[in-house]
Coordinates of C-alpha atoms and ligand atoms in Angstrom, one line a residue:
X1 CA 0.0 0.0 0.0
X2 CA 1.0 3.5 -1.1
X3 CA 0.7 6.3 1.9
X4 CA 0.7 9.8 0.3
X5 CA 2.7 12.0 1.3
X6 CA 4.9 12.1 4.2
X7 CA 4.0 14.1 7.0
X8 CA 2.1 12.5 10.1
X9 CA -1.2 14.1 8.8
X10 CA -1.4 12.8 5.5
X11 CA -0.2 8.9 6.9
X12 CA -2.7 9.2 9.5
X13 CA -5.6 10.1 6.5
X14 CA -4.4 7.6 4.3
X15 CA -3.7 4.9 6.7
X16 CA -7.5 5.2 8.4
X17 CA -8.7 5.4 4.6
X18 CA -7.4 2.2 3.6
X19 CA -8.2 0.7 7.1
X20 CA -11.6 2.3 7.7
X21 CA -10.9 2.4 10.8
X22 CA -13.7 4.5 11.8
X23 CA -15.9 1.5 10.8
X24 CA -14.2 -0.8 13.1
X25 CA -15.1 1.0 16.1
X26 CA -11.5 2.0 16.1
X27 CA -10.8 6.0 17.3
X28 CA -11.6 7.8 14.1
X29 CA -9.6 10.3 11.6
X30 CA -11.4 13.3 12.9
X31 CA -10.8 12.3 16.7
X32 CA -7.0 11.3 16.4
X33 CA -6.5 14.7 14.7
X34 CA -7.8 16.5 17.1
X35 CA -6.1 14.3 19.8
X36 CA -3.2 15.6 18.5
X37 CA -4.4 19.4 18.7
X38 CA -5.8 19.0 22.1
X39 CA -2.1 17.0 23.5
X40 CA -0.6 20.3 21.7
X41 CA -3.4 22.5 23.8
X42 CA -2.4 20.3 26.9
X43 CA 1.3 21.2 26.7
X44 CA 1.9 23.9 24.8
X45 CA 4.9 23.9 22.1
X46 CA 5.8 27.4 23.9
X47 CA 4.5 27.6 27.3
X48 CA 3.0 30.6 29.0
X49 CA 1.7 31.1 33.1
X50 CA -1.2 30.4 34.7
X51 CA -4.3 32.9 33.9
X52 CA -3.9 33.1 37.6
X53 CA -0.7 34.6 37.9
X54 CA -0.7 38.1 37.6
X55 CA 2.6 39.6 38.7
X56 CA 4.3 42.5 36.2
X57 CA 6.6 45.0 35.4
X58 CA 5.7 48.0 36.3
X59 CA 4.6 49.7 33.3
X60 CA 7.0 52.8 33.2
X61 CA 10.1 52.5 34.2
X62 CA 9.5 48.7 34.1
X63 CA 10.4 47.8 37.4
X64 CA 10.9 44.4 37.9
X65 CA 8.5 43.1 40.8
X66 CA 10.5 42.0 43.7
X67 CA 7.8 42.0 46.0
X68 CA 7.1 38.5 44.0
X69 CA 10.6 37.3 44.1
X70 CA 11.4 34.2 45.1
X71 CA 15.2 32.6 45.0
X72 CA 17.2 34.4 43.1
X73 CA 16.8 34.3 39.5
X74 CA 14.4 36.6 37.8
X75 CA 12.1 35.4 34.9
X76 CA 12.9 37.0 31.4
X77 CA 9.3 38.5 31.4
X78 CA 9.9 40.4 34.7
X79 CA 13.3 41.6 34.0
X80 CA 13.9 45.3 34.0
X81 CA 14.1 47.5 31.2
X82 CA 16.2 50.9 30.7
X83 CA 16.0 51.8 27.3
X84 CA 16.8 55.1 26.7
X85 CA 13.9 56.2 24.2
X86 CA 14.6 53.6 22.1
X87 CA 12.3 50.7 20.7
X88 CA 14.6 46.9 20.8
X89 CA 15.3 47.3 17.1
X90 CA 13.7 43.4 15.3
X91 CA 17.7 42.6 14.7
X92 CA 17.2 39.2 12.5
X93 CA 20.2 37.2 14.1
X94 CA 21.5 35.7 11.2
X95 CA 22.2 39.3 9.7
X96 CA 23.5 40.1 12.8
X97 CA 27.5 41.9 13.2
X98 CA 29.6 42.3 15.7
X99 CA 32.8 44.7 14.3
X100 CA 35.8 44.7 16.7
X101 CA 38.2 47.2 15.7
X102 CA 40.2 50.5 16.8
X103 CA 44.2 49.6 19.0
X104 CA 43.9 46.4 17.3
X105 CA 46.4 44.4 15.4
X106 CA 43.7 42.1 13.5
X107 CA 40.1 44.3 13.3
X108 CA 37.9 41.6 12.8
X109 CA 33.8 41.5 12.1
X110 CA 32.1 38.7 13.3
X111 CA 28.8 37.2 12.4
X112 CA 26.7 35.7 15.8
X113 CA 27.3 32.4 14.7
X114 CA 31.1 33.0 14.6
X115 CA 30.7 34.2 18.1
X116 CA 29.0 31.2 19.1
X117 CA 31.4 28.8 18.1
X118 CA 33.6 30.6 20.5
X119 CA 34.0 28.9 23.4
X120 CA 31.4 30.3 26.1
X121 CA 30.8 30.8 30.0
X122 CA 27.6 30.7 31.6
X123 CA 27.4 32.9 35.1
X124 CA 25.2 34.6 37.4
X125 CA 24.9 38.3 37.9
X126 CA 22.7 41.0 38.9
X127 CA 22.0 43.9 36.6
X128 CA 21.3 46.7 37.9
X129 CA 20.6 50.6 37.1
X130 CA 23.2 53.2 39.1
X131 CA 19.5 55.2 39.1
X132 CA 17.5 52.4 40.4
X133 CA 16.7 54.7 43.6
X134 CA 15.5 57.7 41.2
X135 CA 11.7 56.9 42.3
X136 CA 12.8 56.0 46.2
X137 CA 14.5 59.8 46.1
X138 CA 12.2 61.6 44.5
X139 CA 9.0 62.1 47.6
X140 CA 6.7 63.7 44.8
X141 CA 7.0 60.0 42.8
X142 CA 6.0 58.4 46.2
X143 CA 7.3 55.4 46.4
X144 CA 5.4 52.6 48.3
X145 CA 6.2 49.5 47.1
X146 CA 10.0 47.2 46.8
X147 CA 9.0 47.3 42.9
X148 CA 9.0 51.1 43.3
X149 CA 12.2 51.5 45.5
X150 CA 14.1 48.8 44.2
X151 CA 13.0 47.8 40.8
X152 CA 15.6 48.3 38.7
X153 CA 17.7 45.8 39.6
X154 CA 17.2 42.0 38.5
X155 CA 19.4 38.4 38.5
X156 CA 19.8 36.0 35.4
X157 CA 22.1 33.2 34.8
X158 CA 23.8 34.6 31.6
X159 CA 25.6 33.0 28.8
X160 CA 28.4 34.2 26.0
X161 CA 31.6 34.4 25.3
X162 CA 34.0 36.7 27.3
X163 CA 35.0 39.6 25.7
X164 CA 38.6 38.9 26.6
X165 CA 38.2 36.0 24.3
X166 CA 37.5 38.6 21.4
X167 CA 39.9 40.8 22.3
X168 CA 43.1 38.4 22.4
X169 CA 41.6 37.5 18.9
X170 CA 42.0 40.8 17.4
X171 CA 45.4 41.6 19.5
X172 CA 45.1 44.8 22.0
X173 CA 47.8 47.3 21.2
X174 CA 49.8 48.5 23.6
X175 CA 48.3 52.1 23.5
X176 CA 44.7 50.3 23.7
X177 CA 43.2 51.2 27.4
X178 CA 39.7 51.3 26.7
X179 CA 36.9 50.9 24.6
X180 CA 33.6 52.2 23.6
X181 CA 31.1 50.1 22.7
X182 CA 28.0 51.1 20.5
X183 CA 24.8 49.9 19.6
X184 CA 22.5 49.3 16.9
X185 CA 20.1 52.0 17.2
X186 CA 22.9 54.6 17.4
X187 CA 21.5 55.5 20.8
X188 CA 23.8 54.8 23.4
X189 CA 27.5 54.1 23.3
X190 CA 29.8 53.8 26.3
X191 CA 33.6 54.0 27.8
X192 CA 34.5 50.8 29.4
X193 CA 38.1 50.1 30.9
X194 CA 40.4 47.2 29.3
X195 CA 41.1 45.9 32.5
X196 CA 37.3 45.4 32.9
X197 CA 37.0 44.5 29.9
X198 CA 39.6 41.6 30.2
X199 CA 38.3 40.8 33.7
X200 CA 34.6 39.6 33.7
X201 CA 32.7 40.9 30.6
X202 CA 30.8 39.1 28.8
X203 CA 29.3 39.2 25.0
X204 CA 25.7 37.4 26.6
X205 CA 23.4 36.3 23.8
X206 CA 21.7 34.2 26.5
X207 CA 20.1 34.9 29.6
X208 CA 18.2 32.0 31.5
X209 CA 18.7 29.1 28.7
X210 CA 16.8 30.8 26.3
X211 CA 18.2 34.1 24.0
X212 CA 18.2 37.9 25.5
X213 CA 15.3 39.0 24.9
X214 CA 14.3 41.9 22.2
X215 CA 14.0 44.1 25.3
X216 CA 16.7 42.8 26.8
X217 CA 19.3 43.3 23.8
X218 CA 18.6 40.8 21.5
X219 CA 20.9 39.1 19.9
X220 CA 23.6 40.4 21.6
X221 CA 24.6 42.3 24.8
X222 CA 27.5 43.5 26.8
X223 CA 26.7 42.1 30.6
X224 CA 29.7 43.9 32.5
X225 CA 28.9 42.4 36.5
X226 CA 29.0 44.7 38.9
X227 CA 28.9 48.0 37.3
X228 CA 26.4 50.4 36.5
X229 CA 23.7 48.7 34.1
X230 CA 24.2 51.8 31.9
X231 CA 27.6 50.2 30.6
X232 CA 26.2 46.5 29.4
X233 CA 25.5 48.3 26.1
X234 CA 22.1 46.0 24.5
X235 CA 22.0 45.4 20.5
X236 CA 25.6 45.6 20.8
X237 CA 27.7 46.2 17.3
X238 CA 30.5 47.7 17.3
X239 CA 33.6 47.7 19.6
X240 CA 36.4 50.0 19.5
X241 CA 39.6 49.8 21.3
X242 CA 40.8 53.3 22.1
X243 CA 43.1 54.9 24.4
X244 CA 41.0 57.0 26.4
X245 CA 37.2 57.4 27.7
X246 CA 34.8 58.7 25.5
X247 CA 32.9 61.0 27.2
X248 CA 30.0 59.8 25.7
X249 CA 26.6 61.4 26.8
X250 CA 25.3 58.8 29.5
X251 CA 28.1 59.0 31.1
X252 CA 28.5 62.9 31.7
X253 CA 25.3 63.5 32.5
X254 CA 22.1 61.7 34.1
X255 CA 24.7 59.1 34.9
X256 CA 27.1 61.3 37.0
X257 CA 26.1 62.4 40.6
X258 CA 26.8 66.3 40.9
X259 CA 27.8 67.3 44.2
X260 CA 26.8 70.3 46.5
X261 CA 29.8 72.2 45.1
X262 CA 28.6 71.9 42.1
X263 CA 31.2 69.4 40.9
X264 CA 30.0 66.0 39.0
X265 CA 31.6 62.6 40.1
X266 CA 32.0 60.7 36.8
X267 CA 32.5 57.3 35.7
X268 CA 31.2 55.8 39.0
X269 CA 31.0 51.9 37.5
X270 CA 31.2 49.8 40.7
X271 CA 28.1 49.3 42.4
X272 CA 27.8 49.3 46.1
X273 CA 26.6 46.3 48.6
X274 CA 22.9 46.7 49.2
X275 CA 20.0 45.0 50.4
X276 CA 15.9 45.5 50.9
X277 CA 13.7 43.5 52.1
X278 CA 11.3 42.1 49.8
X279 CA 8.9 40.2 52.1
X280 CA 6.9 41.4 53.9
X281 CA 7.5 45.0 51.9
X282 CA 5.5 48.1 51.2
X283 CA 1.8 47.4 50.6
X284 CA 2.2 44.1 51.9
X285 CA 0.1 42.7 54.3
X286 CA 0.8 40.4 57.2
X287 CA -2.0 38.3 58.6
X288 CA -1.7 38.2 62.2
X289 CA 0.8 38.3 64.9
X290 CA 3.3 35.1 64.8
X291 CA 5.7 33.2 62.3
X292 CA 6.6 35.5 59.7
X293 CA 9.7 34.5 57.3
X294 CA 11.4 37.9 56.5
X295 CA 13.4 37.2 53.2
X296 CA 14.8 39.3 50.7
X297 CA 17.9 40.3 48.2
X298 CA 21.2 41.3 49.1
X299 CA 23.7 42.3 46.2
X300 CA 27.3 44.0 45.7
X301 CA 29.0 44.8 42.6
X302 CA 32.3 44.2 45.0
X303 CA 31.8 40.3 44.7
X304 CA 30.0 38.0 46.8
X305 CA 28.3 38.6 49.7
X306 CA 28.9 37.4 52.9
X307 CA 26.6 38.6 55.5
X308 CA 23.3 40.1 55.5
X309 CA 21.6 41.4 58.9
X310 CA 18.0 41.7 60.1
X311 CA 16.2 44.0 62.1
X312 CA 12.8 44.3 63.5
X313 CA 13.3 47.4 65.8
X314 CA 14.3 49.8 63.7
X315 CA 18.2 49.2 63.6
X316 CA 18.9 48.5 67.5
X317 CA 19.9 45.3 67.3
X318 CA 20.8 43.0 64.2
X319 CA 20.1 39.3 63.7
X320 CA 22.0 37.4 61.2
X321 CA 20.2 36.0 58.5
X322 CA 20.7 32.7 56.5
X323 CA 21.9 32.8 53.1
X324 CA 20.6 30.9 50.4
X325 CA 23.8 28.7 48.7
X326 CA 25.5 28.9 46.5
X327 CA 26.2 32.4 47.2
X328 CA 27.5 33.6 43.4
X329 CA 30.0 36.7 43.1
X330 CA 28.1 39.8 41.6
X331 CA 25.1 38.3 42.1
X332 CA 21.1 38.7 43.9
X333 CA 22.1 36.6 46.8
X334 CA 18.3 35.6 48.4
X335 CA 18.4 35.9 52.5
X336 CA 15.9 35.1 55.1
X337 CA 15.1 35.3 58.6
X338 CA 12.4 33.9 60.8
X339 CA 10.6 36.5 62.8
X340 CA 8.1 36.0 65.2
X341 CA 6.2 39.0 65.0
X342 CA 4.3 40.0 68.6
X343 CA 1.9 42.0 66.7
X344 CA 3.4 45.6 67.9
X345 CA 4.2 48.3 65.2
X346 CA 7.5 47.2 63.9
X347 CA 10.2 48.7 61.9
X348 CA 12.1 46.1 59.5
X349 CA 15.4 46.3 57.6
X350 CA 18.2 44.5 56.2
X351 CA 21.8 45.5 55.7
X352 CA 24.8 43.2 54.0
X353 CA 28.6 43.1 54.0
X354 CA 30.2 41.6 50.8
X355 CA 33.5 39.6 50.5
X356 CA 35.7 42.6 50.6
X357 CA 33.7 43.6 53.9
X358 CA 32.4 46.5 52.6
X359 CA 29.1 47.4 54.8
X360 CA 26.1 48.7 53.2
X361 CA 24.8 52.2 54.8
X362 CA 22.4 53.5 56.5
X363 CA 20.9 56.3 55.3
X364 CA 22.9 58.8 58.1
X365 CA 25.8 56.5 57.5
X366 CA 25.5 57.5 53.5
X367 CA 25.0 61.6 54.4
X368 CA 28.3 61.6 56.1
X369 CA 30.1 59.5 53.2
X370 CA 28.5 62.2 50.9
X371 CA 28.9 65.2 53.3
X372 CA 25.2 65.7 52.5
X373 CA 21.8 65.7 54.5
X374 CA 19.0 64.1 53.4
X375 CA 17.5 67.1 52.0
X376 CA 20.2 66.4 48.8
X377 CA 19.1 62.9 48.5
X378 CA 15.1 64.3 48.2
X379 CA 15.1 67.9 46.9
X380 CA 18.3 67.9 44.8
X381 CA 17.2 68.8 40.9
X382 CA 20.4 66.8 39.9
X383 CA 19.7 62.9 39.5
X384 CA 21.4 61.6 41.8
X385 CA 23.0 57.9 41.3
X386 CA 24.5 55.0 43.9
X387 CA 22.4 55.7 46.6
X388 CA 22.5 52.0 48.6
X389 CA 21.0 53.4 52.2
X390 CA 20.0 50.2 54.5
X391 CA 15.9 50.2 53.4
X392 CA 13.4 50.2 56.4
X393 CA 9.9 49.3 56.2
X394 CA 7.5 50.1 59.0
X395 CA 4.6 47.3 60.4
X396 CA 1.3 48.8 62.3
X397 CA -0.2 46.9 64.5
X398 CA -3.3 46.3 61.8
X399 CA -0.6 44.4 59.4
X400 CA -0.3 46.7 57.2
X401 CA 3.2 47.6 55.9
X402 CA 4.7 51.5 54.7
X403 CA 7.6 52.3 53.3
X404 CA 9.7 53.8 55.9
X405 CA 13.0 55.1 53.6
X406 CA 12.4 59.0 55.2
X407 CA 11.7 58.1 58.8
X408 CA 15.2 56.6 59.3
Ligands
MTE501 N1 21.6 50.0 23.5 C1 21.3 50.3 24.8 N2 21.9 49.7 25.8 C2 21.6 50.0 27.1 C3 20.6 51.0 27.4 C4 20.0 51.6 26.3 O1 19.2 52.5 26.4 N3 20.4 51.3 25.0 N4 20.3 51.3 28.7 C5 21.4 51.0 29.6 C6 21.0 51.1 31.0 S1 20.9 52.7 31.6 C7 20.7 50.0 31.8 S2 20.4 50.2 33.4 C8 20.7 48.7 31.2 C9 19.4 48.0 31.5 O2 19.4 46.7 30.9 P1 18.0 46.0 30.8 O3 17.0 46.9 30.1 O4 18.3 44.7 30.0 O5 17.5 45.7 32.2 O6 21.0 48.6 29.9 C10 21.9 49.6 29.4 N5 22.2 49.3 28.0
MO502 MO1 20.7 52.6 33.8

């Protein structure tokens, strides 16, 4: 017997054709088919959530929604988005070029498959914005919840090739001591160090097991851990070895903290330890007096952390809280403490100390390191970037939670 054809639907027609199947009492045609589309209904070639789940970015600034967080890793969906006016351009990957040129002995333009065949490191790191405290500092945006004070930070496992690989390739010069990498939409360039650049960065074209997504700087991204997201250029094509900083424009102006004198402090690319509670957080509500796990995210672009500290009286005394393992270098490292609340109006916060033991402030702590009060932190008209003050949230005795940043 001849079977038309050769793909499953076309056997299955012709087989139950010359079979009659149907007449047998055997499952039909018809009902096999749609077997087929309901098993396809039932697991879904590309999966999505629950209808039940509901948790989101905020919609601007898309803030990623710690007050959801669980573990460390954040879900591609949720991660947060900077994108400085621009749309993710629709890059099709196999069109997609990566020129490395400049102090170079060997300029070279590789195609992404070129670069995968490279051999590749998968790590976790934290991304996360220098400005991520713009809404906490600014009392007219009103921040209540960790989404609003802290959501511009986020965790991924990501995957590429180091961009030392690349470099060795096309040979450094001697007179070669930076580079400025630039993007496809032309919209944001940026001056990165060669010793950096040597050190951990990576050319990520995956994030999670699956690729960066469009938002994210699809196909291809710089992730440089630790530093200021602003430098992990997205839609990155073109890297150029040069022997000074740029000056480009993100990194002379929003992304520069001017100082009472007047004076800006530039090219601040390390990012300080810091911690916030994510649960119970702002908005939150806790359900009567008793067990109550306090958990949340500690994270320093100084390495790994080491200790993180709880407290439930408003920074009198600390508890030390447990961290989850592994504990991964430039990385959300997830803590928590059990607390057993007494029902009295509370106020909650976590600090954390990372491998160089570097503390994280608090927010009088961070006035004397800035020579500041407050008042520059909430009325200044200059962005101000960095800000890492120890994050308090206050309980009332009804359960309700409030975000407690100004009382401290
Ligand atoms: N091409 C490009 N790269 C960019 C940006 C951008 O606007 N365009 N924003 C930067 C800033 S300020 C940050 S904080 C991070 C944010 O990365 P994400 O949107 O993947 O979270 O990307 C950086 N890379
Ligand atoms: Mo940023």
């Amino acid at each position: 017997m001849k079977i038309g054809g050769t793909g499953r639907r076309q056997f299955l027609r012709g087989g139950a054709a010359l079979a009659g199947l149907a007449a047998s009492g055997i499952t039909s045609v018809d009902a096999q088919e749609s077997e087929q589309e309901v098993a396809e209904q039932r697991i879904k070639p590309y999966g999505d959530r629950s209808r039940f789940e509901t948790s989101k970015r905020g919609q601007f600034p898309g803030f990623t929604p710690l007050q959801d967080s669980v573990g460390i890793i954040t879900p591609n969906p949720l991660h947060f988005v900077v994108s400085h006016g621009a749309w993710p351009p629709d890059i099709d990957p196999a069109e997609h070029e990566l020129m490395v040129h400049g102090l170079v002995d060997r300029p070279l333009v590789f195609k992404l498959d070129e670069l995968k065949r490279l051999p590749s490191v998968s790590r976790v790191y934290f991304l996360q914005c220098a400005g991520s405290s713009y809404v906490t500092l600014n009392p007219r945006l009103n921040a209540r919840t960790v989404q609003e004070t802290h959501g511009w930070t986020s965790c991924s496992e990501w995957t590429g090739v180091p961009l030392s690989v690349v470099l060795n390739e096309v040979g450094v010069k001697g007179s070669g001591k930076w580079l400025v990498a630039e993007d496809e939409t032309l919209k944001h360039t940026i001056s990165i160090p060669m010793e950096k650049a040597m050190d951990d960065v990576l050319l990520a074209y995956s994030q999670n097991g699956e690729a960066v997504r469009p938002q994210n700087g699809y196909p291809l991204r710089l992730l440089v851990p630790g530093w200021e997201g602003v430098r992990s250029v997205k839609w990155l094509r073109r890297i150029k070895v040069v022997d000074q900083p740029y000056m480009t424009r993100w990194e002379v102006s929003i992304y520069a903290n001017t100082k009472l004198d007047g004076k800006s402090r530039w090219f601040q690319m390390e990012l300080e330890p810091n911690s916030v509670i994510t649960s119970p957080s702002g908005e939150q509500h806790l359900p009567g007096k008793g067990v109550c796990e306090i958990t949340g995210l500690a994270w320093s672009g100084g390495g790994a952390i080491r200790r993180v500290e709880v407290s439930t009286n408003g920074g009198k005394s600390w508890n030390e809280a447990q961290l989850q393992e592994p504990v991964h270098s430039k990385a959300h490292t997830r803590f928590r403490f059990l607390w057993n609340w007494n029902g009295e109006e509370a106020m909650i916060q976590s600090r954390c100390m990372d491998e160089r033991g570097d503390v994280q402030p608090t927010l009088a702590e961070l006035n004397k390191i800035w020579g500041v009060t407050t008042d520059y932190w909430t009325t200044s008209t200059n962005r101000v970037q960095h800000f890492n003050a120890v994050h308090p949230w206050r309980v009332m005795r009804d359960g309700s939670v409030h975000n407690a940043v100004w009382e401290s």
